[in-house]
CSV table of C-alpha atoms (C1' of nucleotides) in Angstrom, one decimal:
chain,number,residue,atom,x,y,z
A,1,UNK,CA,-54.8,62.9,46.3
A,2,UNK,CA,-56.7,62.0,49.4
A,3,UNK,CA,-53.8,61.0,51.8
A,4,UNK,CA,-51.1,63.4,52.8
A,5,UNK,CA,-48.9,62.2,55.6
A,6,UNK,CA,-47.7,64.8,58.0
A,7,UNK,CA,-48.7,62.9,61.1
A,8,UNK,CA,-45.9,61.6,63.3
A,9,UNK,CA,-44.7,58.3,61.9
A,10,UNK,CA,-44.4,55.2,64.0
A,11,UNK,CA,-41.5,53.0,62.9
A,12,UNK,CA,-41.6,49.3,63.6
A,13,UNK,CA,-38.5,47.1,63.2
A,14,UNK,CA,-37.3,43.7,62.2
A,15,UNK,CA,-33.9,42.4,63.3
A,16,UNK,CA,-31.9,42.1,60.1
A,17,UNK,CA,-28.1,42.4,60.0
A,18,UNK,CA,-26.5,44.2,57.1
A,19,UNK,CA,-24.9,41.0,56.0
A,20,UNK,CA,-28.3,39.6,55.3
A,21,UNK,CA,-29.7,42.7,53.6
A,22,UNK,CA,-28.1,46.0,52.5
A,23,UNK,CA,-30.9,48.1,51.2
A,24,UNK,CA,-28.6,51.0,50.1
A,25,UNK,CA,-27.2,48.6,47.6
A,26,UNK,CA,-30.2,46.3,47.0
A,27,UNK,CA,-32.7,49.0,46.2
A,28,UNK,CA,-30.6,50.7,43.5
A,29,UNK,CA,-28.7,48.0,41.8
A,30,UNK,CA,-31.2,47.7,39.0
A,31,UNK,CA,-33.6,45.1,40.3
A,32,UNK,CA,-36.5,47.5,40.9
A,33,UNK,CA,-36.6,50.9,39.3
A,34,UNK,CA,-39.1,52.5,41.6
A,35,UNK,CA,-37.4,53.0,45.0
A,36,UNK,CA,-36.7,56.7,45.9
A,37,UNK,CA,-34.2,57.8,48.5
A,38,UNK,CA,-35.0,60.9,50.6
A,39,UNK,CA,-32.3,61.5,53.2
A,40,UNK,CA,-31.8,58.1,54.8
A,41,UNK,CA,-35.3,56.8,53.9
A,42,UNK,CA,-36.2,54.7,51.0
A,43,UNK,CA,-39.8,54.8,49.7
A,44,UNK,CA,-41.8,52.9,47.1
A,45,UNK,CA,-45.4,52.2,46.2
A,46,UNK,CA,-45.8,48.5,47.0
A,47,UNK,CA,-48.8,46.2,47.4
A,48,UNK,CA,-51.3,49.2,47.6
A,49,UNK,CA,-49.3,51.2,50.2
A,50,UNK,CA,-46.6,53.6,50.4
A,51,UNK,CA,-43.7,51.8,52.1
A,52,UNK,CA,-40.8,53.6,53.7
A,53,UNK,CA,-37.6,52.0,55.0
A,54,UNK,CA,-34.6,52.8,57.0
A,55,UNK,CA,-31.8,50.5,58.1
A,56,UNK,CA,-29.4,50.3,61.0
A,57,UNK,CA,-26.7,47.8,61.3
A,58,UNK,CA,-29.0,45.6,63.3
A,59,UNK,CA,-32.5,46.4,62.2
A,60,UNK,CA,-34.8,47.2,59.3
A,61,UNK,CA,-37.2,49.9,60.3
A,62,UNK,CA,-40.4,50.4,58.3
A,63,UNK,CA,-43.7,52.1,58.2
A,64,UNK,CA,-46.4,52.3,55.6
A,65,UNK,CA,-49.5,54.2,54.6
A,66,UNK,CA,-51.9,52.6,54.9
A,67,UNK,CA,-50.3,50.0,57.1
A,68,UNK,CA,-52.6,47.1,56.2
A,69,UNK,CA,-54.5,47.8,52.9
A,70,UNK,CA,-57.6,45.6,52.7
A,71,UNK,CA,-57.1,42.5,50.6
A,72,UNK,CA,-53.3,42.8,51.0
A,73,UNK,CA,-50.8,41.3,53.4
A,74,UNK,CA,-49.6,43.2,56.5
A,75,UNK,CA,-46.5,45.2,56.0
A,76,UNK,CA,-44.5,42.9,58.0
A,77,UNK,CA,-45.6,39.9,56.0
A,78,UNK,CA,-45.0,41.9,52.8
A,79,UNK,CA,-41.3,42.7,53.9
A,80,UNK,CA,-40.5,39.1,54.7
A,81,UNK,CA,-41.9,38.0,51.4
A,82,UNK,CA,-40.4,40.8,49.2
A,83,UNK,CA,-37.0,40.5,50.8
A,84,UNK,CA,-37.2,36.8,51.1
A,85,UNK,CA,-36.0,37.0,54.6
A,86,UNK,CA,-36.5,33.3,55.3
A,87,UNK,CA,-33.4,32.6,53.1
A,88,UNK,CA,-30.1,32.9,54.9
A,89,UNK,CA,-27.9,35.0,52.6
A,90,UNK,CA,-24.7,34.5,54.7
A,91,UNK,CA,-25.0,30.7,54.3
A,92,UNK,CA,-25.2,31.2,50.5
A,93,UNK,CA,-22.3,33.6,50.4
A,94,UNK,CA,-20.2,31.1,52.3
A,95,UNK,CA,-21.2,28.3,49.8
A,96,UNK,CA,-20.4,30.5,46.8
A,97,UNK,CA,-17.1,31.7,48.1
A,98,UNK,CA,-16.0,28.3,48.9
A,99,UNK,CA,-16.7,27.2,45.4
A,100,UNK,CA,-15.2,30.4,43.7
A,101,UNK,CA,-12.2,32.4,44.8
A,102,UNK,CA,-13.2,35.3,42.6
A,103,UNK,CA,-16.6,35.4,44.2
A,104,UNK,CA,-14.9,35.4,47.6
A,105,UNK,CA,-12.8,38.5,46.6
A,106,UNK,CA,-15.6,40.6,45.3
A,107,UNK,CA,-18.2,39.6,47.8
A,108,UNK,CA,-16.2,40.6,50.8
A,109,UNK,CA,-16.9,44.3,49.8
A,110,UNK,CA,-20.5,43.7,48.7
A,111,UNK,CA,-22.4,42.1,51.5
A,112,UNK,CA,-26.1,41.8,51.8
A,113,UNK,CA,-27.1,41.6,48.2
A,114,UNK,CA,-30.2,39.5,47.8
A,115,UNK,CA,-32.8,39.1,45.2
A,116,UNK,CA,-36.1,40.9,45.8
A,117,UNK,CA,-39.2,38.9,45.1
A,118,UNK,CA,-41.1,41.3,42.9
A,119,UNK,CA,-44.4,41.6,41.4
A,120,UNK,CA,-44.2,39.6,38.1
A,121,UNK,CA,-46.1,42.2,35.9
A,122,UNK,CA,-44.2,45.1,37.1
A,123,UNK,CA,-41.0,43.2,36.8
A,124,UNK,CA,-41.9,42.2,33.2
A,125,UNK,CA,-42.7,45.6,32.0
A,126,UNK,CA,-39.8,47.2,33.7
A,127,UNK,CA,-37.4,44.9,32.0
A,128,UNK,CA,-39.0,45.3,28.6
A,129,UNK,CA,-37.9,48.9,29.1
A,130,UNK,CA,-34.4,47.8,29.9
A,131,UNK,CA,-33.3,46.8,26.4
A,132,UNK,CA,-30.6,48.9,25.0
A,133,UNK,CA,-31.0,51.3,27.9
A,134,UNK,CA,-29.6,52.6,31.1
A,135,UNK,CA,-30.9,52.3,34.7
A,136,UNK,CA,-31.3,56.2,35.0
A,137,UNK,CA,-33.6,56.3,32.0
A,138,UNK,CA,-35.4,53.2,32.8
A,139,UNK,CA,-36.4,54.5,36.3
A,140,UNK,CA,-37.7,57.7,34.7
A,141,UNK,CA,-39.7,55.6,32.2
A,142,UNK,CA,-41.3,53.5,34.8
A,143,UNK,CA,-42.1,56.4,37.0
A,144,UNK,CA,-43.8,58.1,34.0
A,145,UNK,CA,-45.9,55.0,33.3
A,146,UNK,CA,-47.0,54.7,36.9
A,147,UNK,CA,-47.9,58.4,37.0
A,148,UNK,CA,-49.9,58.2,33.8
A,149,UNK,CA,-51.9,55.0,34.5
A,150,UNK,CA,-51.3,54.0,38.0
A,151,UNK,CA,-53.8,54.4,40.9
A,152,UNK,CA,-52.7,57.3,43.2
A,153,UNK,CA,-51.8,56.0,46.6
A,154,UNK,CA,-51.3,59.4,48.3
A,155,UNK,CA,-48.3,61.7,48.9
A,156,UNK,CA,-45.5,62.0,51.2
A,157,UNK,CA,-44.0,65.3,52.6
A,158,UNK,CA,-40.3,65.1,52.5
A,159,UNK,CA,-38.8,66.4,55.7
A,160,UNK,CA,-37.3,69.9,55.1
A,161,UNK,CA,-33.6,69.5,54.7
A,162,UNK,CA,-31.3,72.1,56.2
A,163,UNK,CA,-28.5,73.9,54.3
A,164,UNK,CA,-25.3,72.6,55.7
A,165,UNK,CA,-23.6,76.0,55.1
A,166,UNK,CA,-26.1,78.5,56.7
A,167,UNK,CA,-28.3,76.3,58.7
A,168,UNK,CA,-31.5,77.6,56.9
A,169,UNK,CA,-34.1,75.2,55.8
A,170,UNK,CA,-34.3,74.4,52.1
A,171,UNK,CA,-37.3,74.0,50.0
A,172,UNK,CA,-39.9,71.5,51.1
A,173,UNK,CA,-41.3,68.8,48.8
A,174,UNK,CA,-44.3,66.6,48.5
A,175,UNK,CA,-43.9,63.5,46.4
A,176,UNK,CA,-46.9,61.6,45.0
A,177,UNK,CA,-46.8,57.8,44.7
A,178,UNK,CA,-48.8,55.6,42.3
A,179,UNK,CA,-49.3,51.9,42.1
A,180,UNK,CA,-48.1,50.1,39.0
A,181,UNK,CA,-50.9,49.8,36.6
A,182,UNK,CA,-52.3,46.3,35.8
A,183,UNK,CA,-52.3,45.0,32.3
A,184,UNK,CA,-55.8,46.1,31.3
A,185,UNK,CA,-54.8,49.7,31.8
A,186,UNK,CA,-52.2,49.4,29.1
A,187,UNK,CA,-54.2,47.7,26.4
A,188,UNK,CA,-55.9,50.8,24.8
A,189,UNK,CA,-55.2,52.0,21.3
A,190,UNK,CA,-54.0,55.4,22.6
A,191,UNK,CA,-51.4,53.8,25.0
A,192,UNK,CA,-48.6,53.3,22.5
A,193,UNK,CA,-48.6,56.9,21.4
A,194,UNK,CA,-48.7,58.2,24.9
A,195,UNK,CA,-45.8,55.9,25.9
A,196,UNK,CA,-43.8,57.4,23.0
A,197,UNK,CA,-44.5,60.8,24.2
A,198,UNK,CA,-43.2,59.7,27.6
A,199,UNK,CA,-39.9,58.8,26.0
A,200,UNK,CA,-40.4,55.0,25.7
A,201,UNK,CA,-39.2,54.8,22.1
A,202,UNK,CA,-39.6,51.6,20.3
A,203,UNK,CA,-40.5,49.8,23.6
A,204,UNK,CA,-43.9,51.4,23.5
A,205,UNK,CA,-45.3,48.9,21.1
A,206,UNK,CA,-43.7,46.0,22.9
A,207,UNK,CA,-45.4,47.0,26.1
A,208,UNK,CA,-48.9,47.4,24.6
A,209,UNK,CA,-48.6,44.1,22.8
A,210,UNK,CA,-47.3,42.3,25.8
A,211,UNK,CA,-50.0,43.9,28.0
A,212,UNK,CA,-52.7,42.5,25.6
A,213,UNK,CA,-51.2,39.0,25.6
A,214,UNK,CA,-50.9,38.9,29.5
A,215,UNK,CA,-54.4,40.5,29.8
A,216,UNK,CA,-55.8,37.6,27.6
A,217,UNK,CA,-54.1,34.9,29.5
A,218,UNK,CA,-54.8,36.5,32.8
A,219,UNK,CA,-52.5,37.7,35.6
A,220,UNK,CA,-53.1,34.3,37.4
A,221,UNK,CA,-51.2,32.8,34.4
A,222,UNK,CA,-48.2,35.0,34.9
A,223,UNK,CA,-48.1,34.6,38.6
A,224,UNK,CA,-48.7,30.9,38.3
A,225,UNK,CA,-45.4,30.5,36.5
A,226,UNK,CA,-43.9,30.6,39.9
A,227,UNK,CA,-45.0,26.9,40.2
A,228,UNK,CA,-43.6,25.9,36.9
A,229,UNK,CA,-40.1,24.6,36.1
A,230,UNK,CA,-37.4,27.1,34.8
A,231,UNK,CA,-37.2,25.9,31.3
A,232,UNK,CA,-40.9,26.0,30.8
A,233,UNK,CA,-41.2,29.5,32.4
A,234,UNK,CA,-38.5,30.8,30.0
A,235,UNK,CA,-40.2,29.3,27.0
A,236,UNK,CA,-43.4,30.9,28.0
A,237,UNK,CA,-42.0,34.4,28.7
A,238,UNK,CA,-40.0,34.5,25.4
A,239,UNK,CA,-43.4,34.3,23.5
A,240,UNK,CA,-44.2,37.8,24.8
A,241,UNK,CA,-43.3,40.8,22.7
A,242,UNK,CA,-40.0,42.4,23.6
A,243,UNK,CA,-39.1,39.6,25.7
A,244,UNK,CA,-35.9,37.7,24.6
A,245,UNK,CA,-33.7,35.4,26.7
A,246,UNK,CA,-32.1,38.0,28.8
A,247,UNK,CA,-35.4,39.7,29.9
A,248,UNK,CA,-37.0,36.3,30.4
A,249,UNK,CA,-34.2,35.3,32.7
A,250,UNK,CA,-34.6,38.6,34.7
A,251,UNK,CA,-38.2,38.0,35.2
A,252,UNK,CA,-37.7,34.3,36.0
A,253,UNK,CA,-35.1,35.2,38.6
A,254,UNK,CA,-36.6,38.4,40.1
A,255,UNK,CA,-40.2,37.6,40.3
A,256,UNK,CA,-40.9,34.0,39.5
A,257,UNK,CA,-38.7,32.3,42.0
A,258,UNK,CA,-36.2,30.8,39.6
A,259,UNK,CA,-33.0,31.2,41.5
A,260,UNK,CA,-30.8,29.5,38.9
A,261,UNK,CA,-31.8,31.9,36.1
A,262,UNK,CA,-28.7,33.8,35.1
A,263,UNK,CA,-29.5,36.9,32.9
A,264,UNK,CA,-26.5,37.4,30.6
A,265,UNK,CA,-26.2,41.0,29.6
A,266,UNK,CA,-23.2,43.1,28.6
A,267,UNK,CA,-22.0,43.3,32.1
A,268,UNK,CA,-22.3,39.6,32.7
A,269,UNK,CA,-20.7,38.8,29.4
A,270,UNK,CA,-17.8,41.1,30.3
A,271,UNK,CA,-17.5,39.4,33.8
A,272,UNK,CA,-17.4,36.0,32.1
A,273,UNK,CA,-14.8,37.2,29.7
A,274,UNK,CA,-12.6,39.1,32.1
A,275,UNK,CA,-12.9,36.9,35.2
A,276,UNK,CA,-13.9,33.5,34.0
A,277,UNK,CA,-11.9,32.8,31.0
A,278,UNK,CA,-14.6,33.2,28.3
A,279,UNK,CA,-13.1,34.3,25.0
A,280,UNK,CA,-14.0,37.4,23.2
A,281,UNK,CA,-17.1,36.9,20.9
A,282,UNK,CA,-17.0,38.1,17.3
A,283,UNK,CA,-20.5,39.6,17.2
A,284,UNK,CA,-21.9,42.3,19.4
A,285,UNK,CA,-25.0,40.3,20.1
A,286,UNK,CA,-24.7,37.0,21.8
A,287,UNK,CA,-25.5,33.8,20.1
A,288,UNK,CA,-28.0,31.6,21.9
A,289,UNK,CA,-25.2,29.0,22.4
A,290,UNK,CA,-22.8,31.4,24.1
A,291,UNK,CA,-25.6,32.9,26.2
A,292,UNK,CA,-26.6,29.4,27.4
A,293,UNK,CA,-23.0,28.3,27.9
A,294,UNK,CA,-22.3,31.3,30.3
A,295,UNK,CA,-25.4,30.5,32.3
A,296,UNK,CA,-24.5,26.8,32.5
A,297,UNK,CA,-21.0,27.7,33.6
A,298,UNK,CA,-22.2,29.8,36.5
A,299,UNK,CA,-24.8,27.1,37.5
A,300,UNK,CA,-22.1,24.5,37.6
A,301,UNK,CA,-19.9,26.8,39.6
A,302,UNK,CA,-22.2,28.3,42.1
A,303,UNK,CA,-25.0,25.8,42.3
A,304,UNK,CA,-28.7,26.0,42.1
A,305,UNK,CA,-29.0,29.7,43.3
A,306,UNK,CA,-26.5,30.9,40.7
A,307,UNK,CA,-28.8,33.8,39.7
A,308,UNK,CA,-28.5,35.1,43.2
A,309,UNK,CA,-24.8,34.9,43.2
A,310,UNK,CA,-24.6,36.5,39.8
A,311,UNK,CA,-26.4,39.5,41.2
A,312,UNK,CA,-23.5,40.2,43.6
A,313,UNK,CA,-21.0,40.3,40.8
A,314,UNK,CA,-23.2,42.2,38.5
A,315,UNK,CA,-23.8,44.8,41.3
A,316,UNK,CA,-20.1,45.1,41.9
A,317,UNK,CA,-19.6,45.7,38.2
A,318,UNK,CA,-22.2,48.5,37.9
A,319,UNK,CA,-20.7,51.9,37.2
A,320,UNK,CA,-22.7,53.6,39.7
A,321,UNK,CA,-21.1,51.5,42.4
A,322,UNK,CA,-17.6,52.2,41.3
A,323,UNK,CA,-18.0,55.7,40.1
A,324,UNK,CA,-19.2,57.0,43.5
A,325,UNK,CA,-16.0,55.6,44.9
A,326,UNK,CA,-13.7,57.2,42.4
A,327,UNK,CA,-14.5,60.7,43.9
A,328,UNK,CA,-13.4,59.6,47.4
A,329,UNK,CA,-9.7,60.4,48.0
A,330,UNK,CA,-8.0,57.1,48.4
A,331,UNK,CA,-4.5,56.1,47.7
A,332,UNK,CA,-4.3,54.9,44.2
A,333,UNK,CA,-2.5,51.7,44.3
A,334,UNK,CA,-2.8,48.7,41.9
A,335,UNK,CA,-2.8,45.2,42.9
A,336,UNK,CA,-2.4,42.0,40.9
A,337,UNK,CA,-4.6,39.0,41.4
A,338,UNK,CA,-4.2,35.5,40.3
A,339,UNK,CA,-6.6,34.6,37.5
A,340,UNK,CA,-8.4,31.3,38.0
A,341,UNK,CA,-8.1,28.5,35.4
A,342,UNK,CA,-11.3,28.1,33.5
A,343,UNK,CA,-12.1,25.3,31.2
A,344,UNK,CA,-15.1,26.2,29.1
A,345,UNK,CA,-17.1,23.1,28.4
A,346,UNK,CA,-18.0,22.6,24.8
A,347,UNK,CA,-20.8,20.1,24.5
A,348,UNK,CA,-21.3,20.1,20.9
A,349,UNK,CA,-17.6,19.9,20.0
A,350,UNK,CA,-18.1,22.2,17.2
A,351,UNK,CA,-17.6,25.5,19.0
A,352,UNK,CA,-19.9,27.5,21.0
A,353,UNK,CA,-18.5,30.9,20.1
A,354,UNK,CA,-16.5,30.6,23.3
A,355,UNK,CA,-12.8,30.3,22.9
A,356,UNK,CA,-10.7,28.6,25.4
A,357,UNK,CA,-8.0,30.7,27.1
A,358,UNK,CA,-4.7,29.1,27.3
A,359,UNK,CA,-5.8,26.9,30.2
A,360,UNK,CA,-2.3,25.6,30.8
A,361,UNK,CA,-0.9,28.5,32.7
A,362,UNK,CA,-2.1,30.7,35.6
A,363,UNK,CA,-1.9,34.3,34.4
A,364,UNK,CA,-1.4,37.4,36.4
A,365,UNK,CA,-3.8,40.1,35.7
A,366,UNK,CA,-3.6,43.6,36.9
A,367,UNK,CA,-6.8,45.2,38.1
A,368,UNK,CA,-7.8,48.8,37.7
A,369,UNK,CA,-7.2,51.1,40.7
A,370,UNK,CA,-10.9,51.9,40.5
A,371,UNK,CA,-11.8,48.5,41.7
A,372,UNK,CA,-9.3,48.7,44.6
A,373,UNK,CA,-11.0,51.8,45.7
A,374,UNK,CA,-14.3,50.1,45.8
A,375,UNK,CA,-13.0,47.6,48.2
A,376,UNK,CA,-11.4,50.2,50.5
A,377,UNK,CA,-14.5,52.4,50.6
A,378,UNK,CA,-17.2,49.8,51.2
A,379,UNK,CA,-15.2,48.1,53.9
A,380,UNK,CA,-15.1,51.3,55.7
A,381,UNK,CA,-18.8,51.6,55.5
A,382,UNK,CA,-19.5,48.2,56.9
A,383,UNK,CA,-16.9,48.2,59.6
A,384,UNK,CA,-18.1,51.5,61.1
A,385,UNK,CA,-19.0,51.2,64.7
A,386,UNK,CA,-22.3,52.8,65.4
A,387,UNK,CA,-25.0,52.5,68.0
A,388,UNK,CA,-28.5,51.5,67.3
A,389,UNK,CA,-30.1,54.9,67.1
A,390,UNK,CA,-31.7,55.9,63.9
A,391,UNK,CA,-30.4,59.3,63.7
A,392,UNK,CA,-26.8,58.1,64.1
A,393,UNK,CA,-26.4,56.8,60.7
A,394,UNK,CA,-22.7,56.9,60.2
A,395,UNK,CA,-22.8,53.8,58.2
A,396,UNK,CA,-24.9,55.5,55.5
A,397,UNK,CA,-22.9,56.2,52.4
A,398,UNK,CA,-24.1,59.8,52.3
A,399,UNK,CA,-21.5,60.6,54.7
A,400,UNK,CA,-18.9,59.2,52.5
A,401,UNK,CA,-18.9,62.0,49.9
A,402,UNK,CA,-21.8,60.7,47.9
A,403,UNK,CA,-24.1,63.6,47.2
A,404,UNK,CA,-27.3,61.6,47.1
A,405,UNK,CA,-29.1,63.1,49.9
A,406,UNK,CA,-32.0,65.5,49.3
A,407,UNK,CA,-30.0,68.3,50.9
A,408,UNK,CA,-27.2,67.9,48.5
A,409,UNK,CA,-29.5,67.6,45.5
A,410,UNK,CA,-31.4,70.8,46.5
A,411,UNK,CA,-28.1,72.5,47.2
A,412,UNK,CA,-26.7,71.8,43.8
A,413,UNK,CA,-29.9,72.9,42.3
A,414,UNK,CA,-29.5,76.3,43.9
A,415,UNK,CA,-26.0,76.8,42.5
B,1,DA,C1',-29.8,27.6,12.4
B,2,DC,C1',-27.2,31.6,12.0
B,3,DT,C1',-25.9,36.6,11.2
B,4,DG,C1',-26.4,41.5,10.4
B,5,DT,C1',-29.0,45.5,11.2
B,6,DA,C1',-32.5,48.9,12.7
B,7,DC,C1',-34.6,50.7,16.7
B,8,DC,C1',-36.0,55.5,20.5
B,9,DT,C1',-33.5,58.4,23.7
B,10,DG,C1',-30.0,60.7,26.4
B,11,DG,C1',-25.6,61.4,28.3
B,12,DG,C1',-20.6,61.2,27.8
B,13,DC,C1',-16.8,62.2,25.1
B,14,DA,C1',-13.5,63.5,21.4
C,1,DA,C1',-20.2,72.1,17.8
C,2,DT,C1',-21.4,67.6,15.5
C,3,DG,C1',-20.9,62.8,15.4
C,4,DC,C1',-20.2,58.6,17.6
C,5,DC,C1',-20.6,55.3,21.2
C,6,DC,C1',-22.8,53.2,24.9
C,7,DA,C1',-26.6,52.0,27.9
C,8,DG,C1',-28.8,45.3,32.1
C,9,DG,C1',-31.5,43.6,23.9
C,10,DT,C1',-35.0,42.3,20.7
C,11,DA,C1',-37.4,41.7,16.3
C,12,DC,C1',-37.0,40.9,11.8
C,13,DA,C1',-35.1,39.9,7.3
DNA sequence: ACTGTACCTGGGCA
DNA sequence: ATGCCCAGGTACA
């Protein structure tokens, strides 16, 4: 470990409103599994550097070690590319909201959710890990993989937090960062067994086999899929081991520039059934026809960037984003909302596994109180008036009863 | 083509 | 305490 950063850090900043990017949501909504939060700072090994971010209502603050690794883009260029800041998210939100009243309701509480433009190889392996799994464990698996095979980039000293009760400093920590290992590092005969020891389960074999396939074709082939049309990209990805339609859509959407790819997982299926009139399926696993029908429905509804729009609703549906709000004390009230009429297109005429839901009448549907609290809480966060100082981070959700700060974690550990 | 089932692991829940 | 279910599915018969 050559680099250890204790030097004073110089922050640079980009003007970015929260409506365009909300890192507290985007970095933990299951797109990337490697970002870590310390206090108000988010850090991740990215493009051969340790990148750290903070956000104010008006700016994205960043620094990196090293700041400009040889053979890699500058950190500012990296950020513009990674967050795709050339794309106006507020324009897209307006378009989606105009086309879809349900999107409008949900999105008013979940602003600034955009797709990251990730490294395709890391994205691919991460989502092979995602099958039949949860975000928490996926994060641990990916971190274990990077620690075992990734190139060490250095370590960062986490500023010593202070015990809120007695004002005494708590334990200090140094966190090491590793790059994501390239395919050739995961081709060896010993890799599968070591992955299993790291808790990858049956996914260990998928990863090794896919690493060998990608290594044979070359990383250029994988990255080159960015230039190919969506259908072709999906056909190619599905040939890889452990990659089915859902994982292929994730990779197409999150790292291969296919904005219309809509990954249909259990959450999206539930959303389609609960909010968009898709009938209950008989089987637990989706048929290809139902899978495709849901994607087509959303592409017809939201347009060519349907995958981006889907991410907003997916995030709003994540347990971690509603659970954290259950704890807050908020009036428990229930509201009723109009359910939209949805006519599911049935192109074959012989049934897609999707049943139509009495399209004649507009039904009333009672929402859970949970969801109401989501709305209340997030609005409070966004509407908070603050000045532009980094230390005045009233808008950060740590102050809203979410024990995610390092100080809180350390404190709980001591109990 | 379509359907059912096994698959690693860990946490929540009855 | 033990078993069952679920978690951003996929491979295989």
